[in-house]
Amino acid sequence: MARLIVEFLLKSFLTPQHLSLITPPLHLGSFHGQHWVDMDNLDPLKKTFGQENNAFHVAVLGEANPKDLPVQKLLLSHSLLAFQPNKKGDTPLHLAAKLGNESFAVVLIDHAKTLGHDSDYRNLLRKVNYEKENTALHEAVINGQFEIAKRLIREDPTLTSLVNKAGESPLFLAVEGRFYEIASIILDTTFPHCSLLGGNGMTVMHAAVIRSCPSFDARLLSRNVTRAKDFDEFVKKVLERCGSQILEKAEDELGWTPLHYAANLGHSTMVKLFLKAKRSVAYIKDKQGMTALHIAARKGHIEVMKELMEECSDIGEILDNKDRTALHIAAEHNCHSVVHTLVKERAFTYLINEQDNEGNTALHVAAIHSRYGIMNRLTSNTLTNKRMTNKMGMTAFEILLKSSNFAGFIGKFIVRLELRLAKNKDPLLSLQDTGYGMVKNHGKNEETSGETQIEMTQSCVPIKEDNGQDVQHMQNMNLVVSTLIAGITFQAAITMPGAAQYKTKKGLKAFKDFMEMDSLAFGFSAGSLLIHFIFAMFSMISKRKFRYKRIVVREERAE
């Protein structure tokens, strides 16, 4: 199969005129020592039609033995052809680096030394192709050709300082490709002269953080790459060599530092390592004004957030370009665990009601995006100001109730129910429904003649504790009796003793009367139990205990 593929590729490169130069047209042997190309019949002055490959390109593609006499003669008679580029700018050394043809690459490198001065030799090794401006070292690194890359670095260490058209250095490409051995060779033998730069404004540290994450691209699993734990050690090595500068000044096109990427990927170990190296990197903002805490909150990475807030207790105060805290971000992206974590943090408690540039708190943001669970969690916190309005003069619940999102009907119903159950304590209600309205109405009543006034009070009027205990005792007794009646009546209905006595007309009538009374008793007792159950559920939703309202009778005598 491999022979057929090579034959097809070479035939696509050669025109019929060029094929006639090879006798036979393309001599293919087996894999056991015979050569795929007959070098004796290749015309060195001819090129293939498609890619304009010369004889050395064809020899590399055909895996010819570079130590054979025809190749050596060709090197002596046409030396410069060994470094002549094809249509794409690839020299035979580029192709050898791509394909991993180590023997041919070594011969070409040794041959370059014989062509002239040391500067000429280095220039030959530094030739770049046209499309990506890669050197032979770039190609060897990209394709994971360790031996060829090591030989090129040994011959010319300054190759590691060159970047291609995308701004990528060989070290960056090695880390990006997860070729730890090549990256270590470059870092150990050429630092500080090697370039750390990568594409899109990234550095080697960006690539190391991304590739150290276990959840990298699954397509790399089929390649001979290094495991994530080895790259953790490589990151430590880069930090030791480069210092904390590579964390502070390394911002890509998004303004992201390596810490932003570690937070985005949930790599808490890496975050801890960076904070230990330089604590101040936690306060660096990206181009949207987001810190690593904002990024972690958006992704729901709790462990990363805890590391950041433990090391930098005031990091929650930093706002992005829209004046949003991490709590705003978490509410928008429906991260329940993040909201739960932030509202429990002592350093974050006074930021719960922080408003963004539109006047929205985290509760407003949750209402705008119909995050009912987030709203429920925020409203259950006593520090949340549910009456606060944004720049449009709307509270969070007004935003929610005016929403046209019919898919959230159930969520709206629950929120409405919570409002109704919490009517006497919820600061979101209108002034007529709160203390102001009660005081106003009370003033009107005082102007009337002295009559008996009945007021429904909760905590503002002192009540004897005995009254509350009696009511609670009545509730417990009611629940016990209802349970007993329901159990007895149900048991009596399904196990009828003496069923033969009801076969007569008189017995049948007695049976019907018994079943009617039994059903009524069961229904009322079950209804009482259901009422207790409903009130228990409502207590869980409204986060309050229901009690019987107490009546205080105050008599005023007319003088």
Coordinates of C-alpha atoms in Angstrom, one line a residue:
M1 CA 0.0 0.0 0.0
A2 CA 2.8 2.4 0.9
R3 CA 4.6 1.7 -2.4
L4 CA 1.4 2.6 -4.3
I5 CA 1.0 5.9 -2.4
V6 CA 4.6 6.8 -3.1
E7 CA 4.3 5.8 -6.7
F8 CA 1.2 8.0 -7.1
L9 CA 2.9 11.0 -5.4
L10 CA 6.0 10.8 -7.5
K11 CA 4.0 10.3 -10.7
S12 CA 2.0 13.4 -9.9
F13 CA 5.3 15.4 -9.5
L14 CA 6.8 14.2 -12.8
T15 CA 5.7 14.9 -16.3
P16 CA 6.0 12.2 -19.0
Q17 CA 9.2 13.9 -20.2
H18 CA 10.8 13.7 -16.7
L19 CA 9.6 10.1 -16.3
S20 CA 11.4 9.2 -19.4
L21 CA 14.7 10.3 -17.6
I22 CA 14.3 7.5 -15.1
T23 CA 15.0 3.9 -16.2
P24 CA 12.8 2.2 -15.3
P25 CA 10.4 5.2 -14.8
L26 CA 10.3 4.9 -11.1
H27 CA 12.2 1.9 -9.7
L28 CA 10.4 0.7 -6.6
G29 CA 11.9 -2.0 -4.5
S30 CA 10.9 -3.8 -1.3
F31 CA 11.3 -2.4 2.1
H32 CA 14.3 -4.8 2.7
G33 CA 17.2 -2.7 1.6
Q34 CA 16.4 -1.8 -2.0
H35 CA 16.0 1.8 -3.0
W36 CA 12.8 3.3 -4.3
V37 CA 14.5 5.6 -6.8
D38 CA 17.1 4.9 -9.3
M39 CA 19.5 7.8 -8.9
D40 CA 21.7 6.8 -11.8
N41 CA 19.1 7.9 -14.3
L42 CA 18.0 11.1 -12.7
D43 CA 18.8 14.2 -14.7
P44 CA 20.0 16.8 -12.1
L45 CA 19.1 19.7 -14.4
K46 CA 15.4 18.7 -14.6
K47 CA 12.6 19.5 -12.3
T48 CA 9.2 18.0 -11.7
F49 CA 6.3 19.7 -13.2
G50 CA 4.0 20.3 -10.1
Q51 CA 6.2 21.3 -7.2
E52 CA 9.4 21.9 -9.2
N53 CA 11.4 19.4 -7.2
N54 CA 15.0 18.8 -8.3
A55 CA 16.8 15.5 -8.1
F56 CA 17.6 15.8 -4.4
H57 CA 14.0 16.5 -3.5
V58 CA 13.0 13.3 -5.4
A59 CA 15.8 11.4 -3.7
V60 CA 14.5 12.4 -0.3
L61 CA 10.9 11.6 -1.2
G62 CA 12.0 8.3 -2.6
E63 CA 14.1 7.4 0.4
A64 CA 17.2 6.9 -1.5
N65 CA 20.3 6.0 0.4
P66 CA 22.4 9.3 0.6
K67 CA 25.6 7.3 1.1
D68 CA 25.3 5.5 -2.2
L69 CA 27.7 6.5 -5.0
P70 CA 25.1 8.1 -7.3
V71 CA 24.0 10.5 -4.5
Q72 CA 27.6 11.3 -3.6
K73 CA 28.5 12.0 -7.2
L74 CA 25.5 14.3 -7.5
L75 CA 26.6 16.2 -4.4
L76 CA 30.0 16.8 -5.9
S77 CA 28.9 17.7 -9.4
H78 CA 25.8 19.8 -8.4
S79 CA 26.5 21.0 -4.8
L80 CA 24.1 24.0 -4.8
L81 CA 21.2 21.8 -5.9
A82 CA 21.2 20.3 -2.4
F83 CA 19.9 23.6 -1.0
Q84 CA 17.8 24.8 -3.9
P85 CA 14.2 25.5 -3.0
N86 CA 11.2 24.1 -4.8
K87 CA 8.0 25.9 -5.7
K88 CA 7.0 26.2 -2.1
G89 CA 10.5 27.3 -1.0
D90 CA 11.3 23.9 0.7
T91 CA 14.9 22.8 0.3
P92 CA 15.7 19.1 0.3
L93 CA 16.7 19.7 4.0
H94 CA 13.2 20.9 4.7
L95 CA 11.7 17.8 3.2
A96 CA 14.1 15.5 5.1
A97 CA 13.1 17.3 8.4
K98 CA 9.4 16.9 7.6
L99 CA 9.6 13.3 6.7
G100 CA 12.1 12.3 9.4
N101 CA 14.7 11.2 6.8
E102 CA 17.5 11.4 9.3
S103 CA 20.3 9.9 7.2
F104 CA 19.7 12.3 4.3
A105 CA 19.4 15.3 6.7
V106 CA 22.7 14.5 8.3
V107 CA 24.4 14.1 4.8
L108 CA 22.9 17.5 3.7
I109 CA 24.0 19.2 6.9
D110 CA 27.6 17.8 6.6
H111 CA 27.6 18.8 2.9
A112 CA 26.7 22.4 3.8
K113 CA 30.0 22.7 5.7
T114 CA 32.0 22.1 2.5
L115 CA 30.3 24.8 0.5
G116 CA 32.2 27.8 1.8
H117 CA 32.7 30.0 4.9
D118 CA 31.0 29.5 8.2
S119 CA 28.5 32.3 7.4
D120 CA 27.5 30.7 4.1
Y121 CA 27.0 27.4 5.9
R122 CA 24.7 29.0 8.5
N123 CA 22.8 30.8 5.9
L124 CA 22.0 27.5 4.2
L125 CA 20.7 26.1 7.4
R126 CA 18.6 29.2 7.9
K127 CA 16.8 29.1 4.6
V128 CA 13.1 29.5 5.1
N129 CA 10.2 28.3 2.8
Y130 CA 7.9 30.7 1.1
E131 CA 4.5 29.9 2.6
K132 CA 5.2 29.9 6.4
E133 CA 8.8 31.0 6.5
N134 CA 9.8 28.0 8.5
T135 CA 13.4 26.9 8.8
A136 CA 14.4 23.2 8.6
L137 CA 14.4 23.3 12.5
H138 CA 10.8 24.6 12.5
E139 CA 9.8 21.7 10.3
A140 CA 11.7 19.1 12.4
V141 CA 10.0 20.4 15.6
I142 CA 6.5 20.6 14.1
N143 CA 6.8 17.0 13.0
G144 CA 8.5 15.8 16.2
Q145 CA 11.7 14.7 14.6
F146 CA 13.9 14.7 17.7
E147 CA 17.2 13.5 16.2
I148 CA 17.1 15.9 13.3
A149 CA 16.1 18.8 15.6
K150 CA 18.9 18.0 18.0
R151 CA 21.5 17.8 15.2
L152 CA 20.4 21.2 13.7
I153 CA 20.5 22.8 17.2
R154 CA 24.0 21.4 17.8
E155 CA 25.2 22.7 14.4
D156 CA 23.7 26.2 14.8
P157 CA 22.2 27.1 18.3
T158 CA 21.1 30.5 16.9
L159 CA 18.4 28.7 14.9
T160 CA 16.3 28.6 18.1
S161 CA 16.1 32.4 18.0
L162 CA 14.4 32.6 14.7
V163 CA 10.6 32.9 14.3
N164 CA 8.5 32.1 11.3
K165 CA 5.8 34.2 9.6
A166 CA 3.3 33.6 12.4
G167 CA 5.9 34.7 15.0
E168 CA 6.4 31.2 16.3
S169 CA 9.8 30.1 17.7
P170 CA 11.0 26.5 17.6
L171 CA 10.6 26.3 21.4
F172 CA 7.0 27.5 21.2
L173 CA 6.2 25.0 18.5
A174 CA 7.8 22.2 20.6
V175 CA 5.7 23.1 23.6
E176 CA 2.6 23.5 21.5
G177 CA 3.1 20.1 19.9
R178 CA 3.8 18.6 23.4
F179 CA 7.3 17.4 22.4
Y180 CA 8.8 17.8 25.8
E181 CA 12.2 16.3 24.9
I182 CA 12.8 18.8 22.0
A183 CA 11.6 21.7 24.2
S184 CA 14.0 20.6 27.0
I185 CA 16.9 20.4 24.6
I186 CA 16.2 23.9 23.3
L187 CA 15.8 25.3 26.8
D188 CA 18.8 23.5 28.3
T189 CA 21.3 24.2 25.5
T190 CA 20.4 27.6 24.1
F191 CA 18.7 29.7 26.8
P192 CA 18.7 32.7 27.1
H193 CA 19.4 33.1 23.4
C194 CA 16.4 31.1 22.3
S195 CA 13.2 32.9 21.5
L196 CA 10.2 32.4 23.7
L197 CA 7.7 33.9 21.4
G198 CA 4.6 32.3 19.8
G199 CA 1.7 33.2 17.6
N200 CA -1.0 35.7 18.4
G201 CA 1.1 37.4 21.0
M202 CA 1.5 34.2 23.1
T203 CA 4.7 32.9 24.7
V204 CA 6.1 29.5 25.6
M205 CA 4.4 29.8 29.0
H206 CA 0.9 30.2 27.4
A207 CA 1.5 27.1 25.3
A208 CA 2.8 25.2 28.3
V209 CA -0.3 26.0 30.4
I210 CA -2.7 25.1 27.6
R211 CA -0.9 21.8 26.9
S212 CA -0.4 20.9 30.5
C213 CA -4.2 20.6 30.9
P214 CA -5.3 17.0 30.8
S215 CA -8.3 17.9 28.6
F216 CA -6.3 18.8 25.5
D217 CA -7.2 18.0 22.0
A218 CA -7.9 14.3 21.7
R219 CA -6.3 14.2 18.2
L220 CA -2.9 14.5 19.8
L221 CA -3.4 11.2 21.6
S222 CA -2.3 9.3 18.5
R223 CA 1.0 11.1 18.4
N224 CA 4.1 10.5 20.4
V225 CA 3.6 13.3 22.9
T226 CA 4.4 14.0 26.5
R227 CA 1.9 13.6 29.3
A228 CA 0.5 16.6 31.1
K229 CA 2.4 15.9 34.4
D230 CA 5.7 16.2 32.5
F231 CA 4.7 19.6 31.2
D232 CA 4.0 20.7 34.8
E233 CA 7.6 20.1 35.5
F234 CA 8.5 21.9 32.3
V235 CA 6.5 24.9 33.4
K236 CA 8.5 25.0 36.7
K237 CA 11.7 24.8 34.6
V238 CA 10.6 27.8 32.4
L239 CA 9.8 29.8 35.6
E240 CA 13.2 29.0 37.0
R241 CA 15.0 30.1 33.9
C242 CA 12.9 33.1 32.8
G243 CA 11.7 34.3 36.2
S244 CA 8.3 36.0 36.9
Q245 CA 8.7 38.4 34.0
I246 CA 7.3 35.8 31.7
L247 CA 4.1 35.9 33.8
E248 CA 3.8 39.7 34.1
K249 CA 4.7 40.9 30.6
A250 CA 3.3 38.0 28.6
E251 CA -0.1 39.1 27.3
D252 CA -1.5 37.7 24.0
E253 CA -3.9 39.4 21.6
L254 CA -6.8 39.0 24.1
G255 CA -4.7 40.5 26.9
W256 CA -4.6 37.1 28.6
T257 CA -1.6 36.1 30.7
P258 CA -0.7 32.5 31.4
L259 CA -2.6 32.9 34.7
H260 CA -5.8 33.7 32.7
Y261 CA -5.4 30.5 30.7
A262 CA -4.8 28.5 33.8
A263 CA -7.9 29.9 35.4
N264 CA -9.9 29.3 32.2
L265 CA -8.8 25.6 32.1
G266 CA -9.4 25.1 35.8
H267 CA -5.8 24.2 36.5
S268 CA -5.6 25.0 40.2
T269 CA -2.1 23.6 40.6
M270 CA -0.8 25.9 37.9
V271 CA -2.6 28.9 39.4
K272 CA -1.0 28.1 42.8
L273 CA 2.4 27.9 41.2
F274 CA 2.0 31.2 39.4
L275 CA 0.8 33.0 42.5
K276 CA 3.7 31.7 44.5
A277 CA 6.1 33.0 41.9
K278 CA 4.5 36.4 41.6
R279 CA 1.4 37.3 43.6
S280 CA 0.6 40.5 41.7
V281 CA -0.2 38.7 38.4
A282 CA -3.6 37.9 39.9
Y283 CA -4.6 41.6 39.5
I284 CA -3.7 41.8 35.8
K285 CA -6.7 42.6 33.6
D286 CA -7.3 41.4 30.0
K287 CA -8.6 43.7 27.3
Q288 CA -12.1 43.3 28.7
G289 CA -10.9 44.3 32.1
M290 CA -11.3 40.7 33.5
T291 CA -8.9 39.2 36.0
A292 CA -8.3 35.5 36.5
L293 CA -11.1 35.5 39.1
H294 CA -13.6 36.7 36.5
I295 CA -12.5 34.0 34.1
A296 CA -12.7 31.3 36.7
A297 CA -16.2 32.5 37.8
R298 CA -17.4 32.3 34.2
K299 CA -16.2 28.7 33.8
G300 CA -17.3 27.6 37.3
H301 CA -13.8 26.6 38.5
I302 CA -14.3 26.7 42.3
E303 CA -10.8 25.5 43.3
V304 CA -9.2 28.1 41.1
M305 CA -11.3 30.8 42.7
K306 CA -10.4 29.6 46.2
E307 CA -6.7 29.7 45.4
L308 CA -7.0 33.3 44.1
M309 CA -9.1 34.6 47.0
E310 CA -7.0 32.9 49.6
E311 CA -3.8 34.4 48.2
C312 CA -5.4 37.8 47.2
S313 CA -8.3 38.5 49.6
D314 CA -9.1 41.8 47.9
I315 CA -9.2 40.5 44.3
G316 CA -13.0 40.5 44.3
E317 CA -13.0 44.3 44.4
I318 CA -11.6 44.5 40.9
L319 CA -14.2 45.4 38.3
D320 CA -14.1 44.7 34.6
N321 CA -14.6 47.3 31.8
K322 CA -18.4 47.1 32.5
D323 CA -17.9 47.5 36.3
R324 CA -18.9 43.9 36.9
T325 CA -17.7 41.8 39.7
A326 CA -17.1 38.0 39.5
L327 CA -20.6 37.6 41.0
H328 CA -22.1 39.4 38.0
I329 CA -20.3 37.0 35.7
A330 CA -21.3 33.9 37.6
A331 CA -25.0 35.1 37.6
E332 CA -24.9 35.7 33.9
H333 CA -23.5 32.3 33.1
N334 CA -25.7 30.4 35.6
C335 CA -22.9 29.1 37.7
H336 CA -24.7 28.1 40.9
S337 CA -21.7 26.7 42.8
V338 CA -19.7 29.9 42.1
V339 CA -22.5 32.1 43.4
H340 CA -22.8 29.9 46.5
T341 CA -19.1 30.2 47.1
L342 CA -18.9 34.0 46.6
V343 CA -21.8 34.9 48.8
K344 CA -20.2 32.8 51.6
E345 CA -16.8 34.6 51.3
R346 CA -16.5 37.2 54.1
A347 CA -14.3 39.4 51.8
F348 CA -17.1 39.4 49.2
T349 CA -20.2 40.0 51.4
Y350 CA -20.2 43.8 50.9
L351 CA -19.9 43.4 47.1
I352 CA -23.2 41.4 46.8
N353 CA -25.1 44.6 45.9
E354 CA -22.4 46.1 43.7
Q355 CA -23.8 47.7 40.6
D356 CA -22.3 47.6 37.1
N357 CA -22.2 50.6 34.6
E358 CA -25.9 50.0 33.9
G359 CA -26.9 50.0 37.6
N360 CA -27.5 46.2 37.6
T361 CA -26.6 44.1 40.6
A362 CA -26.0 40.4 40.3
L363 CA -29.7 39.9 41.1
H364 CA -30.6 42.1 38.2
V365 CA -28.3 40.1 35.9
A366 CA -29.9 36.9 37.0
A367 CA -33.3 38.3 36.3
I368 CA -32.3 39.6 32.8
H369 CA -31.0 36.1 31.8
S370 CA -33.9 34.3 33.6
R371 CA -31.6 32.5 36.0
Y372 CA -34.3 31.5 38.5
G373 CA -32.1 29.3 40.6
I374 CA -29.5 32.0 41.0
M375 CA -32.2 34.5 41.9
N376 CA -33.5 32.1 44.6
R377 CA -30.0 31.7 46.0
L378 CA -29.3 35.5 46.1
T379 CA -32.7 36.4 47.6
S380 CA -32.2 33.9 50.4
N381 CA -29.1 35.9 51.5
T382 CA -30.1 38.6 54.0
L383 CA -27.5 41.0 52.7
T384 CA -29.0 41.1 49.2
N385 CA -30.9 44.4 48.6
K386 CA -33.9 43.2 46.6
R387 CA -35.3 46.8 46.4
M388 CA -32.3 48.2 44.6
T389 CA -33.1 49.7 41.1
N390 CA -30.9 50.0 38.1
K391 CA -30.5 53.1 35.9
M392 CA -33.8 52.3 34.3
G393 CA -35.5 52.5 37.7
M394 CA -36.4 48.7 37.7
T395 CA -35.9 46.2 40.4
A396 CA -34.7 42.7 39.6
F397 CA -38.2 41.2 40.1
E398 CA -39.8 43.8 37.9
I399 CA -37.4 42.9 35.1
L400 CA -38.3 39.2 35.6
L401 CA -42.0 39.7 35.7
K402 CA -42.0 41.8 32.5
S403 CA -39.9 39.3 30.6
S404 CA -41.4 37.8 27.5
N405 CA -39.6 34.5 28.0
F406 CA -42.5 32.1 28.1
A407 CA -40.2 29.1 28.5
G408 CA -39.6 30.3 32.0
F409 CA -43.3 30.2 33.1
I410 CA -42.6 27.8 35.9
G411 CA -39.7 29.8 37.2
K412 CA -41.8 32.9 37.2
F413 CA -44.6 31.2 39.0
I414 CA -42.1 30.1 41.8
V415 CA -40.8 33.7 42.1
R416 CA -44.3 35.1 42.2
L417 CA -45.2 32.5 44.9
E418 CA -42.1 33.5 46.9
L419 CA -43.1 37.1 46.7
R420 CA -46.6 36.4 47.9
L421 CA -45.4 34.2 50.8
A422 CA -42.9 36.8 51.8
K423 CA -45.2 39.7 51.5
N424 CA -44.9 40.9 55.1
K425 CA -41.1 41.0 55.0
D426 CA -40.0 41.5 51.4
P427 CA -38.6 45.0 50.7
L428 CA -39.5 44.7 47.0
L429 CA -43.2 45.3 47.7
S430 CA -44.8 48.7 47.1
L431 CA -44.9 51.3 49.8
Q432 CA -48.7 50.8 50.2
D433 CA -48.0 47.1 51.2
T434 CA -45.1 47.9 53.6
G435 CA -44.7 49.8 56.8
Y436 CA -45.4 53.2 55.2
G437 CA -48.9 52.1 54.2
M438 CA -49.6 50.5 57.6
V439 CA -48.5 53.7 59.4
K440 CA -50.6 55.8 57.2
N441 CA -53.7 53.7 57.6
H442 CA -53.1 53.5 61.4
G443 CA -53.1 57.3 61.5
K444 CA -56.5 57.4 59.8
N445 CA -57.9 54.9 62.3
E446 CA -56.8 56.9 65.3
E447 CA -58.9 59.9 64.1
T448 CA -62.1 57.9 64.5
S449 CA -64.1 57.4 67.7
G450 CA -62.7 55.1 70.3
E451 CA -63.7 51.7 69.3
T452 CA -62.2 48.3 69.7
Q453 CA -59.3 47.9 67.3
I454 CA -58.1 44.5 66.1
E455 CA -54.5 44.5 64.7
M456 CA -52.8 41.6 63.2
T457 CA -49.2 41.7 64.5
Q458 CA -46.1 39.7 64.2
S459 CA -43.0 40.9 66.0
C460 CA -43.8 44.5 66.7
V461 CA -46.3 43.7 69.6
P462 CA -45.0 41.7 72.5
I463 CA -46.8 38.4 73.0
K464 CA -46.7 36.0 75.8
E465 CA -44.6 32.9 75.0
D466 CA -47.2 30.6 76.5
N467 CA -49.7 31.5 73.7
G468 CA -47.1 30.4 71.1
Q469 CA -46.4 27.2 72.9
D470 CA -50.0 26.4 73.1
V471 CA -50.5 26.9 69.4
Q472 CA -47.5 24.7 68.6
H473 CA -48.9 22.0 70.9
M474 CA -52.2 22.1 69.1
Q475 CA -50.4 21.8 65.7
N476 CA -48.6 18.7 66.9
M477 CA -51.7 17.1 68.4
N478 CA -53.6 17.7 65.2
L479 CA -50.9 16.1 63.1
V480 CA -50.7 13.0 65.4
V481 CA -54.5 12.5 65.5
S482 CA -54.8 13.0 61.7
T483 CA -52.2 10.4 61.1
L484 CA -53.9 7.9 63.4
I485 CA -57.3 8.4 61.8
A486 CA -56.0 8.2 58.3
G487 CA -54.1 4.9 59.1
I488 CA -57.0 3.3 60.9
T489 CA -59.7 4.2 58.3
F490 CA -57.4 3.0 55.5
Q491 CA -56.8 -0.3 57.2
A492 CA -60.5 -0.8 57.9
A493 CA -61.4 -0.2 54.3
I494 CA -59.0 -2.8 52.9
T495 CA -59.5 -5.5 55.6
M496 CA -63.2 -6.0 56.1
P497 CA -64.0 -8.5 59.0
G498 CA -67.0 -10.8 58.7
A499 CA -67.7 -10.0 55.0
A500 CA -70.4 -12.7 54.9
Q501 CA -72.7 -10.6 57.2
Y502 CA -73.2 -8.0 54.5
K503 CA -74.8 -10.3 51.9
T504 CA -78.3 -9.5 53.1
K505 CA -80.1 -6.3 52.2
K506 CA -79.8 -4.9 55.7
G507 CA -76.2 -5.9 55.9
L508 CA -75.5 -4.3 52.5
K509 CA -77.0 -1.0 53.6
A510 CA -74.9 -1.1 56.8
F511 CA -71.8 -1.8 54.6
K512 CA -72.5 1.3 52.4
D513 CA -73.0 3.5 55.5
F514 CA -69.8 2.2 57.0
M515 CA -67.8 2.9 53.8
E516 CA -69.2 6.5 53.5
M517 CA -68.3 7.4 57.0
D518 CA -64.9 5.6 56.7
S519 CA -64.2 7.5 53.4
L520 CA -65.1 10.9 55.0
A521 CA -62.9 10.2 58.0
F522 CA -60.0 9.2 55.8
G523 CA -60.5 12.1 53.4
F524 CA -60.6 14.8 56.2
S525 CA -57.6 13.3 58.0
A526 CA -55.6 12.9 54.8
G527 CA -56.6 16.5 53.9
S528 CA -55.2 17.7 57.2
L529 CA -52.0 15.9 56.6
L530 CA -51.8 17.4 53.1
I531 CA -52.2 20.9 54.5
H532 CA -49.3 20.4 56.9
F533 CA -47.2 19.1 54.0
I534 CA -48.0 22.0 51.8
F535 CA -47.2 24.5 54.5
A536 CA -43.9 22.7 55.1
M537 CA -43.0 23.0 51.4
F538 CA -43.9 26.7 51.3
S539 CA -41.7 27.2 54.4
M540 CA -38.8 25.7 52.5
I541 CA -39.4 27.9 49.5
S542 CA -40.0 31.1 51.4
K543 CA -37.2 30.4 53.9
R544 CA -39.5 31.3 56.9
K545 CA -41.6 29.5 59.5
F546 CA -45.4 29.7 59.4
R547 CA -47.3 30.4 62.6
Y548 CA -50.9 31.1 63.5
K549 CA -51.4 34.8 63.5
R550 CA -51.9 36.2 67.0
I551 CA -54.8 38.6 67.7
V552 CA -54.3 41.4 70.2
V553 CA -57.5 43.1 71.4
R554 CA -56.9 46.6 72.5
E555 CA -59.9 48.5 74.0
E556 CA -60.0 52.3 74.1
R557 CA -62.6 53.9 76.3
A558 CA -64.2 57.0 75.1
E559 CA -63.9 59.8 77.6

